[in-house]
Amino acid sequence: MWLVFKIPLVLMSLYTSVFSNDKVFKEYCWGCHHQTSVAFGPSFEEIASKRTYGEIQGHIIAPRSTYIQLGYKRSVMPSFKDKLTIKQLDEITNFIISFKKED
């Protein structure tokens, strides 16, 4: 009987997580990045395949401090340090990482 209640809660939790990640993505990233194709900036698929979790978060928070070490000649990406909560930063980083291609 408990399983009947547990399954909808798990599904709702997964939906809420995906919806939240998508919401953060659309609010802060969609203008320059797309999931699998190049827009103004690199795709999440490209980012996820080339960077670690920490590098992704570092670039989101301080792009002017990290762009050279990530191989860019310049960066026009704004800092999201004071715009994202820690939870949102984790959500968007996990969302980006989810596009990593398996080798």
PDB file of C-alpha atoms in Angstrom:
ATOM      1  CA  MET A   1       0.000   0.000   0.000  1.00  0.00           C
ATOM      2  CA  TRP A   2       2.810   2.462   0.860  1.00  0.00           C
ATOM      3  CA  LEU A   3       4.251   1.873  -2.623  1.00  0.00           C
ATOM      4  CA  VAL A   4       1.121   3.367  -4.179  1.00  0.00           C
ATOM      5  CA  PHE A   5       1.829   6.632  -2.376  1.00  0.00           C
ATOM      6  CA  LYS A   6       5.606   6.509  -2.752  1.00  0.00           C
ATOM      7  CA  ILE A   7       5.721   6.264  -6.569  1.00  0.00           C
ATOM      8  CA  PRO A   8       3.748   9.481  -7.221  1.00  0.00           C
ATOM      9  CA  LEU A   9       5.929  11.339  -4.708  1.00  0.00           C
ATOM     10  CA  VAL A  10       9.130  10.172  -6.422  1.00  0.00           C
ATOM     11  CA  LEU A  11       7.761  11.108  -9.851  1.00  0.00           C
ATOM     12  CA  MET A  12       6.629  14.498  -8.566  1.00  0.00           C
ATOM     13  CA  SER A  13      10.081  15.093  -7.063  1.00  0.00           C
ATOM     14  CA  LEU A  14      11.781  14.250 -10.369  1.00  0.00           C
ATOM     15  CA  TYR A  15       9.373  16.495 -12.290  1.00  0.00           C
ATOM     16  CA  THR A  16       9.922  19.371  -9.858  1.00  0.00           C
ATOM     17  CA  SER A  17      13.704  19.023 -10.172  1.00  0.00           C
ATOM     18  CA  VAL A  18      13.632  18.991 -13.982  1.00  0.00           C
ATOM     19  CA  PHE A  19      11.121  21.845 -14.093  1.00  0.00           C
ATOM     20  CA  SER A  20      13.218  23.916 -11.698  1.00  0.00           C
ATOM     21  CA  ASN A  21      16.408  23.323 -13.708  1.00  0.00           C
ATOM     22  CA  ASP A  22      14.596  24.255 -16.903  1.00  0.00           C
ATOM     23  CA  LYS A  23      13.202  27.396 -15.278  1.00  0.00           C
ATOM     24  CA  VAL A  24      16.675  28.564 -14.194  1.00  0.00           C
ATOM     25  CA  PHE A  25      18.017  27.713 -17.651  1.00  0.00           C
ATOM     26  CA  LYS A  26      15.308  29.702 -19.433  1.00  0.00           C
ATOM     27  CA  GLU A  27      15.654  32.680 -17.105  1.00  0.00           C
ATOM     28  CA  TYR A  28      19.435  33.026 -17.117  1.00  0.00           C
ATOM     29  CA  CYS A  29      21.013  30.976 -19.933  1.00  0.00           C
ATOM     30  CA  TRP A  30      18.685  30.579 -22.913  1.00  0.00           C
ATOM     31  CA  GLY A  31      19.598  33.905 -24.511  1.00  0.00           C
ATOM     32  CA  CYS A  32      23.173  32.758 -25.181  1.00  0.00           C
ATOM     33  CA  HIS A  33      23.274  28.962 -24.716  1.00  0.00           C
ATOM     34  CA  HIS A  34      21.225  26.093 -26.070  1.00  0.00           C
ATOM     35  CA  GLN A  35      21.286  22.519 -24.930  1.00  0.00           C
ATOM     36  CA  THR A  36      22.885  20.817 -27.944  1.00  0.00           C
ATOM     37  CA  SER A  37      23.547  23.486 -30.572  1.00  0.00           C
ATOM     38  CA  VAL A  38      25.820  26.502 -30.636  1.00  0.00           C
ATOM     39  CA  ALA A  39      24.029  29.810 -30.099  1.00  0.00           C
ATOM     40  CA  PHE A  40      25.888  32.961 -29.075  1.00  0.00           C
ATOM     41  CA  GLY A  41      27.826  30.838 -26.576  1.00  0.00           C
ATOM     42  CA  PRO A  42      28.784  27.152 -26.628  1.00  0.00           C
ATOM     43  CA  SER A  43      26.116  24.492 -26.181  1.00  0.00           C
ATOM     44  CA  PHE A  44      25.644  22.771 -22.844  1.00  0.00           C
ATOM     45  CA  GLU A  45      26.664  19.549 -24.572  1.00  0.00           C
ATOM     46  CA  GLU A  46      30.027  21.092 -25.491  1.00  0.00           C
ATOM     47  CA  ILE A  47      30.501  22.672 -22.066  1.00  0.00           C
ATOM     48  CA  ALA A  48      29.674  19.433 -20.231  1.00  0.00           C
ATOM     49  CA  SER A  49      32.068  17.401 -22.355  1.00  0.00           C
ATOM     50  CA  LYS A  50      35.012  19.769 -21.774  1.00  0.00           C
ATOM     51  CA  ARG A  51      34.649  20.991 -18.183  1.00  0.00           C
ATOM     52  CA  THR A  52      34.426  19.674 -14.672  1.00  0.00           C
ATOM     53  CA  TYR A  53      31.581  20.495 -12.308  1.00  0.00           C
ATOM     54  CA  GLY A  54      33.811  23.015 -10.517  1.00  0.00           C
ATOM     55  CA  GLU A  55      34.943  24.691 -13.729  1.00  0.00           C
ATOM     56  CA  ILE A  56      31.334  25.126 -14.821  1.00  0.00           C
ATOM     57  CA  GLN A  57      30.349  26.687 -11.510  1.00  0.00           C
ATOM     58  CA  GLY A  58      33.461  28.874 -11.442  1.00  0.00           C
ATOM     59  CA  HIS A  59      32.714  30.233 -14.893  1.00  0.00           C
ATOM     60  CA  ILE A  60      29.081  30.949 -14.005  1.00  0.00           C
ATOM     61  CA  ILE A  61      30.152  32.892 -10.905  1.00  0.00           C
ATOM     62  CA  ALA A  62      33.313  34.599 -12.191  1.00  0.00           C
ATOM     63  CA  PRO A  63      33.639  34.365 -15.988  1.00  0.00           C
ATOM     64  CA  ARG A  64      36.159  37.208 -16.220  1.00  0.00           C
ATOM     65  CA  SER A  65      38.465  35.282 -13.875  1.00  0.00           C
ATOM     66  CA  THR A  66      38.182  31.912 -15.606  1.00  0.00           C
ATOM     67  CA  TYR A  67      37.841  32.448 -19.353  1.00  0.00           C
ATOM     68  CA  ILE A  68      41.571  32.287 -20.162  1.00  0.00           C
ATOM     69  CA  GLN A  69      42.130  29.018 -18.297  1.00  0.00           C
ATOM     70  CA  LEU A  70      39.111  27.567 -20.131  1.00  0.00           C
ATOM     71  CA  GLY A  71      40.685  28.402 -23.483  1.00  0.00           C
ATOM     72  CA  TYR A  72      38.726  31.485 -24.540  1.00  0.00           C
ATOM     73  CA  LYS A  73      40.289  34.620 -26.003  1.00  0.00           C
ATOM     74  CA  ARG A  74      37.633  36.807 -24.406  1.00  0.00           C
ATOM     75  CA  SER A  75      34.428  36.535 -22.422  1.00  0.00           C
ATOM     76  CA  VAL A  76      31.268  38.539 -22.654  1.00  0.00           C
ATOM     77  CA  MET A  77      29.425  36.295 -20.234  1.00  0.00           C
ATOM     78  CA  PRO A  78      28.101  38.225 -17.244  1.00  0.00           C
ATOM     79  CA  SER A  79      28.741  37.064 -13.699  1.00  0.00           C
ATOM     80  CA  PHE A  80      25.812  35.406 -11.978  1.00  0.00           C
ATOM     81  CA  LYS A  81      27.450  35.507  -8.543  1.00  0.00           C
ATOM     82  CA  ASP A  82      24.839  37.794  -7.021  1.00  0.00           C
ATOM     83  CA  LYS A  83      21.934  36.589  -9.163  1.00  0.00           C
ATOM     84  CA  LEU A  84      21.790  32.869  -8.389  1.00  0.00           C
ATOM     85  CA  THR A  85      21.271  31.155  -5.076  1.00  0.00           C
ATOM     86  CA  ILE A  86      23.539  28.216  -4.231  1.00  0.00           C
ATOM     87  CA  LYS A  87      20.606  25.917  -4.989  1.00  0.00           C
ATOM     88  CA  GLN A  88      20.061  27.524  -8.412  1.00  0.00           C
ATOM     89  CA  LEU A  89      23.787  27.323  -9.163  1.00  0.00           C
ATOM     90  CA  ASP A  90      23.745  23.610  -8.329  1.00  0.00           C
ATOM     91  CA  GLU A  91      20.562  23.096 -10.376  1.00  0.00           C
ATOM     92  CA  ILE A  92      21.898  24.763 -13.502  1.00  0.00           C
ATOM     93  CA  THR A  93      25.284  23.024 -13.155  1.00  0.00           C
ATOM     94  CA  ASN A  94      23.558  19.645 -12.880  1.00  0.00           C
ATOM     95  CA  PHE A  95      21.382  20.567 -15.859  1.00  0.00           C
ATOM     96  CA  ILE A  96      24.465  21.401 -17.921  1.00  0.00           C
ATOM     97  CA  ILE A  97      26.258  18.215 -16.830  1.00  0.00           C
ATOM     98  CA  SER A  98      23.214  16.160 -17.886  1.00  0.00           C
ATOM     99  CA  PHE A  99      24.123  16.935 -21.530  1.00  0.00           C
ATOM    100  CA  LYS A 100      27.535  15.272 -21.297  1.00  0.00           C
ATOM    101  CA  LYS A 101      27.933  12.660 -24.008  1.00  0.00           C
ATOM    102  CA  GLU A 102      28.976   9.213 -22.897  1.00  0.00           C
ATOM    103  CA  ASP A 103      32.357   8.170 -24.299  1.00  0.00           C
TER     104      ASP A 103
END
